[in-house]
Short mmCIF file of C-alpha atoms and ligand atoms in Angstrom, two decimals:
data_model
loop_
_atom_site.label_atom_id
_atom_site.label_comp_id
_atom_site.label_asym_id
_atom_site.label_seq_id
_atom_site.Cartn_x
_atom_site.Cartn_y
_atom_site.Cartn_z
CA MET A 1 73.90 117.24 77.02
CA THR A 2 72.77 118.08 80.12
CA ILE A 3 75.63 117.65 83.45
CA LYS A 4 74.24 116.53 86.41
CA LYS A 5 74.69 118.36 89.60
CA LEU A 6 77.29 115.58 91.35
CA ASP A 7 77.78 116.42 95.54
CA LEU A 8 81.27 114.83 97.07
CA LEU A 9 80.51 113.72 100.30
CA GLN A 10 83.23 112.87 102.73
CA PRO A 11 82.80 110.69 105.36
CA THR A 12 85.22 110.39 108.30
CA THR A 13 84.43 106.80 109.13
CA LEU A 14 84.09 103.29 107.66
CA ALA A 15 80.44 103.28 109.09
CA GLU A 16 79.94 107.10 108.16
CA ALA A 17 80.51 105.54 105.09
CA CYS A 18 78.32 103.04 104.88
CA GLY A 19 75.16 105.17 106.22
CA LEU A 20 76.16 107.31 103.33
CA LEU A 21 75.51 104.56 100.94
CA GLN A 22 72.57 103.43 102.25
CA GLU A 23 70.53 107.22 102.11
CA HIS A 24 72.06 107.48 98.62
CA ALA A 25 70.89 104.26 97.48
CA ASP A 26 71.26 104.73 93.43
CA GLU A 27 72.20 107.55 93.44
CA ALA A 28 75.87 107.24 95.14
CA SER A 29 79.19 105.72 94.09
CA LEU A 30 81.90 104.85 96.10
CA ILE A 31 85.20 107.11 95.08
CA ALA A 32 88.91 105.97 95.96
CA GLY A 33 92.04 106.74 93.25
CA GLY A 34 89.30 107.86 90.86
CA THR A 35 91.12 106.47 87.98
CA ALA A 36 88.28 103.64 86.42
CA LEU A 37 85.10 105.85 87.58
CA LEU A 38 85.85 109.66 86.52
CA ILE A 39 86.27 107.48 83.04
CA MET A 40 82.98 106.65 83.50
CA LEU A 41 81.77 109.79 84.57
CA ARG A 42 83.16 111.47 82.11
CA GLU A 43 82.15 109.20 79.19
CA ARG A 44 78.55 109.62 80.99
CA VAL A 45 77.91 105.58 80.96
CA TYR A 46 76.82 106.52 85.22
CA GLN A 47 75.60 109.43 86.45
CA PRO A 48 75.00 109.28 90.15
CA ALA A 49 74.24 112.06 91.82
CA TYR A 50 76.50 111.45 94.97
CA LEU A 51 80.27 110.45 95.06
CA ILE A 52 81.37 109.07 98.70
CA ASP A 53 85.03 110.03 98.91
CA LEU A 54 86.84 107.17 100.40
CA THR A 55 90.13 108.67 101.16
CA THR A 56 88.75 111.25 103.94
CA VAL A 57 88.52 107.47 106.05
CA PRO A 58 91.51 107.29 107.57
CA GLY A 59 93.35 104.32 108.31
CA LEU A 60 92.20 102.42 105.52
CA ASP A 61 95.64 102.78 103.25
CA GLY A 62 97.69 100.22 105.90
CA ILE A 63 99.83 97.22 104.80
CA THR A 64 100.88 95.47 107.76
CA HIS A 65 101.34 91.35 108.35
CA GLU A 66 99.70 89.70 111.26
CA ALA A 67 101.15 86.67 112.71
CA GLY A 68 97.91 84.05 111.70
CA VAL A 69 96.23 85.94 109.34
CA GLY A 70 98.64 87.38 106.98
CA LEU A 71 99.41 90.16 104.63
CA ARG A 72 97.03 92.72 105.28
CA LEU A 73 96.38 95.63 102.39
CA GLY A 74 93.93 98.21 102.89
CA ALA A 75 90.99 99.25 100.45
CA LEU A 76 93.26 102.38 99.88
CA ALA A 77 96.68 101.18 99.51
CA THR A 78 97.65 102.11 96.19
CA HIS A 79 99.41 100.33 93.50
CA ARG A 80 102.30 102.41 93.65
CA ALA A 81 102.44 102.06 97.90
CA VAL A 82 102.07 97.55 97.12
CA GLU A 83 104.83 97.36 94.34
CA LEU A 84 107.04 99.40 97.01
CA SER A 85 106.78 98.59 99.83
CA PRO A 86 109.71 96.14 101.60
CA LEU A 87 106.78 94.20 103.41
CA VAL A 88 105.23 93.01 100.19
CA ARG A 89 109.12 92.54 98.50
CA GLU A 90 109.83 90.37 101.33
CA ARG A 91 107.12 88.40 101.67
CA LEU A 92 104.96 87.82 99.12
CA PRO A 93 107.31 89.44 96.50
CA VAL A 94 104.49 88.18 93.36
CA LEU A 95 102.32 91.27 94.44
CA ALA A 96 104.98 93.43 94.35
CA GLU A 97 105.69 92.45 90.79
CA THR A 98 102.25 92.37 89.65
CA TYR A 99 101.46 95.51 90.94
CA ARG A 100 104.52 97.42 89.12
CA GLN A 101 103.20 95.83 85.95
CA VAL A 102 99.61 97.99 86.39
CA GLY A 103 99.34 100.50 83.73
CA ASN A 104 101.82 103.68 83.96
CA VAL A 105 103.58 105.02 87.34
CA ARG A 106 100.63 107.80 87.15
CA VAL A 107 98.01 105.66 87.05
CA ARG A 108 99.30 103.60 90.00
CA HIS A 109 100.10 106.50 92.56
CA ALA A 110 96.23 106.73 92.39
CA ALA A 111 94.58 103.28 91.88
CA THR A 112 94.07 101.59 95.25
CA VAL A 113 93.60 98.09 95.98
CA GLY A 114 90.26 97.93 96.56
CA GLY A 115 89.10 100.29 93.65
CA ASN A 116 90.81 97.63 91.43
CA LEU A 117 89.04 94.69 92.71
CA ALA A 118 85.46 96.74 93.50
CA HIS A 119 85.99 97.67 89.69
CA GLY A 120 85.57 93.87 88.17
CA ASP A 121 87.07 94.43 85.14
CA TYR A 122 87.63 91.14 83.28
CA ARG A 123 91.34 92.78 82.08
CA LEU A 124 92.89 93.06 85.81
CA ASP A 125 95.87 91.67 86.93
CA PRO A 126 96.27 91.50 90.56
CA PRO A 127 93.06 89.36 91.06
CA ALA A 128 95.08 86.47 89.63
CA PRO A 129 98.12 86.39 91.72
CA LEU A 130 95.44 87.11 94.76
CA ILE A 131 93.11 84.26 93.99
CA ALA A 132 96.02 82.43 93.24
CA LEU A 133 97.16 82.80 97.04
CA GLY A 134 94.15 82.40 98.13
CA ALA A 135 92.87 85.91 99.42
CA ALA A 136 89.89 87.18 100.80
CA ALA A 137 87.94 90.58 100.86
CA ARG A 138 86.95 91.65 103.88
CA ILE A 139 83.92 93.67 103.37
CA VAL A 140 82.40 96.24 105.83
CA GLY A 141 78.28 96.40 105.56
CA PRO A 142 74.89 97.88 106.69
CA ASP A 143 75.02 94.24 108.32
CA GLY A 144 78.56 94.11 110.21
CA GLU A 145 81.24 92.53 108.34
CA ARG A 146 81.93 89.57 106.14
CA ARG A 147 84.88 87.68 104.75
CA VAL A 148 84.92 86.75 101.02
CA PRO A 149 87.25 84.42 99.19
CA LEU A 150 88.73 86.30 95.99
CA GLU A 151 87.82 83.44 94.27
CA GLU A 152 83.70 83.81 94.62
CA PHE A 153 84.04 87.75 94.54
CA PHE A 154 83.83 88.09 90.60
CA LEU A 155 80.62 87.28 89.36
CA GLY A 156 81.10 88.24 85.93
CA LEU A 157 81.59 91.55 83.95
CA TYR A 158 81.58 94.24 86.76
CA ALA A 159 79.86 92.74 88.72
CA THR A 160 80.98 91.48 91.97
CA ALA A 161 79.85 89.98 95.69
CA LEU A 162 79.85 93.75 96.66
CA GLU A 163 75.91 93.48 98.18
CA PRO A 164 73.94 97.64 97.55
CA GLY A 165 75.72 99.68 100.87
CA GLU A 166 79.08 97.11 101.71
CA ILE A 167 82.69 98.45 100.82
CA LEU A 168 85.40 96.56 100.22
CA ALA A 169 87.55 97.47 103.07
CA GLU A 170 90.88 95.22 103.30
CA VAL A 171 92.51 92.49 101.32
CA LEU A 172 93.59 89.37 103.69
CA VAL A 173 96.70 87.31 101.99
CA PRO A 174 96.94 84.32 103.60
CA ASP A 175 100.94 83.33 104.73
CA PRO A 176 102.00 80.64 102.53
CA ALA A 177 102.68 76.87 103.11
CA PRO A 178 106.49 76.06 103.16
CA ARG A 179 108.08 75.62 99.97
CA THR A 180 105.32 77.69 98.10
CA HIS A 181 106.46 79.55 94.71
CA ALA A 182 105.12 81.89 93.05
CA ALA A 183 105.04 83.91 90.04
CA TYR A 184 103.01 86.16 87.91
CA LEU A 185 103.07 86.51 84.38
CA LYS A 186 101.49 89.42 81.84
CA TYR A 187 101.02 89.23 78.31
CA THR A 188 100.94 92.66 76.33
CA SER A 189 100.59 92.39 72.82
CA LEU A 190 99.83 95.58 72.21
CA SER A 191 102.19 98.17 73.96
CA ALA A 192 104.25 97.48 76.82
CA MET A 193 101.99 99.36 79.53
CA ASP A 194 98.44 98.03 77.80
CA TRP A 195 95.99 95.89 79.56
CA PRO A 196 96.87 92.84 79.64
CA CYS A 197 96.08 89.95 76.69
CA LEU A 198 96.03 87.55 79.41
CA GLY A 199 98.11 87.11 82.11
CA VAL A 200 98.56 83.80 84.37
CA ALA A 201 99.35 83.64 87.94
CA ALA A 202 101.13 80.56 89.37
CA VAL A 203 101.26 79.17 93.00
CA ALA A 204 103.65 75.95 93.77
CA ALA A 205 103.82 74.76 96.93
CA LEU A 206 106.25 71.25 97.17
CA ALA A 207 106.25 68.46 99.24
CA ALA A 208 109.62 67.63 101.12
CA ASP A 209 110.89 65.93 98.09
CA GLY A 210 110.66 67.97 95.39
CA THR A 211 107.59 66.98 94.13
CA PHE A 212 104.12 68.93 93.35
CA ASP A 213 101.71 69.24 96.58
CA ASP A 214 99.47 72.16 95.21
CA VAL A 215 99.64 74.00 92.48
CA ARG A 216 97.43 77.06 91.56
CA VAL A 217 97.57 78.51 88.47
CA VAL A 218 95.17 81.56 87.72
CA LEU A 219 93.50 83.76 84.12
CA THR A 220 92.83 86.90 84.09
CA SER A 221 91.27 88.47 80.59
CA VAL A 222 90.57 85.37 79.15
CA ALA A 223 86.69 85.45 80.31
CA SER A 224 84.29 87.69 82.23
CA THR A 225 85.94 86.61 85.65
CA PRO A 226 89.66 85.44 86.38
CA VAL A 227 89.53 81.60 85.62
CA LEU A 228 91.18 79.67 88.68
CA VAL A 229 92.48 76.10 86.76
CA GLN A 230 90.04 73.44 87.94
CA GLY A 231 91.92 70.27 88.51
CA ALA A 232 95.60 71.49 88.00
CA SER A 233 96.48 70.72 91.70
CA GLU A 234 95.07 67.21 91.07
CA ARG A 235 96.86 66.60 88.00
CA ALA A 236 100.29 68.06 89.91
CA ARG A 237 100.44 66.10 92.88
CA GLY A 238 103.16 63.63 93.66
CA GLN A 239 104.45 64.54 90.20
CA ARG A 240 107.73 66.71 89.34
CA VAL A 241 107.84 69.85 86.82
CA SER A 242 108.12 67.91 83.20
CA GLU A 243 107.46 69.04 80.07
CA GLY A 244 104.46 66.22 80.08
CA LEU A 245 102.88 67.92 82.77
CA LEU A 246 103.13 71.36 81.88
CA ALA A 247 101.42 70.98 78.82
CA GLU A 248 98.57 69.02 80.43
CA LEU A 249 98.17 71.96 82.57
CA GLY A 250 98.32 74.21 79.94
CA ALA A 251 95.53 72.07 77.59
CA LEU A 252 93.14 71.87 81.16
CA ALA A 253 93.49 75.84 81.33
CA ALA A 254 92.84 76.48 77.09
CA GLU A 255 89.50 74.14 77.92
CA GLN A 256 88.56 76.30 80.52
CA VAL A 257 89.25 79.60 79.15
CA ASP A 258 86.11 81.74 77.53
CA PRO A 259 87.90 84.63 76.06
CA SER A 260 86.50 87.54 73.93
CA PRO A 261 87.97 88.53 70.76
CA ASP A 262 89.61 92.26 70.75
CA ILE A 263 91.91 94.27 69.72
CA ARG A 264 93.94 92.58 71.68
CA GLY A 265 93.70 89.14 69.80
CA SER A 266 90.76 86.57 68.43
CA GLU A 267 89.44 83.49 70.41
CA TRP A 268 91.64 81.50 69.02
CA TYR A 269 94.97 83.32 69.59
CA LYS A 270 94.37 83.74 73.43
CA ARG A 271 93.16 80.00 73.92
CA GLU A 272 96.26 78.96 72.22
CA MET A 273 98.71 82.22 74.55
CA ALA A 274 96.73 80.56 77.32
CA ARG A 275 97.78 76.96 76.30
CA VAL A 276 101.77 78.11 76.16
CA PHE A 277 101.39 80.85 79.42
CA VAL A 278 100.52 78.39 82.16
CA GLY A 279 103.85 76.11 81.35
CA ARG A 280 105.93 79.57 81.43
CA ALA A 281 103.86 80.97 84.79
CA VAL A 282 104.68 77.10 86.55
CA ARG A 283 108.29 77.33 85.04
CA ALA A 284 108.61 80.93 86.65
CA ALA A 285 107.56 80.57 89.83
CA LEU A 286 109.73 77.82 90.27
CA SER A 287 112.71 79.57 88.99
CA ARG A 288 111.79 81.80 91.92
CA PRO A 289 113.40 81.20 95.85
CA ALA A 290 110.47 79.98 98.08
CA LEU A 291 108.35 82.16 99.87
CA ALA A 292 108.42 83.23 103.27
CA SER A 293 105.79 81.31 105.19
CA SER A 294 104.49 81.07 109.02
CA ARG A 295 105.53 77.96 108.90
CA SER A 296 108.87 77.32 107.13
C1 LIG B 301 95.10 104.03 81.48
C2 LIG B 301 95.00 103.36 82.67
C3 LIG B 301 95.20 101.76 82.05
C4 LIG B 301 94.85 101.25 83.32
N1 LIG B 301 96.04 99.46 82.69
C5 LIG B 301 95.19 98.57 83.73
C6 LIG B 301 96.26 97.38 83.57
O1 LIG B 301 97.16 97.02 82.92
N2 LIG B 301 95.62 96.44 84.48
C7 LIG B 301 94.84 96.05 85.33
O2 LIG B 301 94.67 95.77 86.41
N3 LIG B 301 94.40 97.33 86.01
C8 LIG B 301 94.34 98.46 84.53
N4 LIG B 301 93.70 99.76 84.90
C9 LIG B 301 92.72 100.10 85.74
C10 LIG B 301 93.06 100.31 87.16
O3 LIG B 301 93.93 98.94 87.73
C11 LIG B 301 91.78 100.60 87.20
O4 LIG B 301 91.20 101.48 87.31
C12 LIG B 301 91.89 101.22 89.14
O5 LIG B 301 92.38 99.72 90.31
C13 LIG B 301 90.84 101.17 89.97
O6 LIG B 301 91.44 101.60 91.02
P1 LIG B 301 90.97 103.31 92.09
O7 LIG B 301 90.90 103.31 93.36
O8 LIG B 301 90.97 104.22 91.20
O9 LIG B 301 88.87 103.27 91.58
P2 LIG B 301 87.77 104.73 91.10
O10 LIG B 301 87.87 104.65 90.29
O11 LIG B 301 87.92 105.03 92.27
O12 LIG B 301 86.82 103.38 91.68
C14 LIG B 301 85.98 102.22 90.38
C15 LIG B 301 84.81 101.33 91.23
O13 LIG B 301 85.53 100.92 92.53
C16 LIG B 301 84.42 101.67 93.73
N5 LIG B 301 85.09 101.53 94.56
C17 LIG B 301 86.24 102.30 95.11
N6 LIG B 301 86.89 101.53 95.96
C18 LIG B 301 86.03 100.87 96.63
C19 LIG B 301 86.08 100.18 97.88
N7 LIG B 301 87.44 100.15 98.85
N8 LIG B 301 84.81 99.38 98.58
C20 LIG B 301 83.72 99.16 97.75
N9 LIG B 301 84.17 99.91 96.18
C21 LIG B 301 84.62 100.35 95.75
C22 LIG B 301 83.98 102.63 93.16
O14 LIG B 301 82.53 102.55 93.78
C23 LIG B 301 84.29 102.21 91.69
O15 LIG B 301 83.00 102.02 91.06
C24 LIG B 301 94.04 100.71 84.06
C25 LIG B 301 93.42 102.33 84.44
C26 LIG B 301 93.81 103.03 83.58
C27 LIG B 301 93.09 104.74 83.42
#
């Protein structure tokens, strides 16, 4: 088998990286942590002539908080950096909890926030809590900059809203409303460090009287894109948590997922796990302290 020659291009600005992507069009691929891309190259799924190394662009790995914007996760921040960040642990511990559960520590040391989302694999953990928290992607491209809510970012298996020549620069996670509680539950049916059989993020905002004001539940690994359960908030608003309500939310999720059978479980099994884990995730969220809110 012939191995194609591969040139590594090392831009030092985002504009230069976008220019190189445009110049080499279908022949080039961005590389960040390389944990997904190198496997695809090794398996010859994909054979670009150029790799554009994002790690030589400074300033893309920040983890900061800005009033009025929320938490800013640079595309090159590693999973391990998010997991260990005091700022993330203080403001959105659900994200530290999620990134801590991705693969193993070697993968998390290299894998980046941007590479994870851009990869578009249907089994990724981080998209579930990020979508549940209302996060958006800041995307830079030849025509300037745009923001895409992450709930609109995933278009299908390995397909995202990124257009040719575009780079995911940052993920923006808004400050939650007062009295918001969040959790991410990952269920693995093989080894503990495996990809999820399914994952469920629940973000619940309570009214002052303790009833639900808003509930966002997002499941991963049970359809070609993350599933934001439609109708959950409408069902829950004004109610207190109860077994009946959690069963209703579980039933809504089970109707909306579209799992594929694989070594982690049959279609039926994953649908039933979705039904069960939605209630557990909402309960887990409510058992955690309220998130820091700019308005609390
Ligand atoms: C052993 C193993 C176990 C894993 N387990 C899990 C798991 O349990 N849960 C989970 O969620 N994930 C898991 N993963 C996947 C892992 O999270 C991804 O491989 C990783 O997040 C990809 O990030 P990266 O920086 O390495 O991306 P790369 O491999 O560098 O790139 C991935 C893709 O994204 C593109 N890209 C990279 N950065 C950008 C950017 N900023 N803008 C636009 N496009 C970009 C690249 O061109 C490429 O197509 C696992 C991976 C491995 C190898």
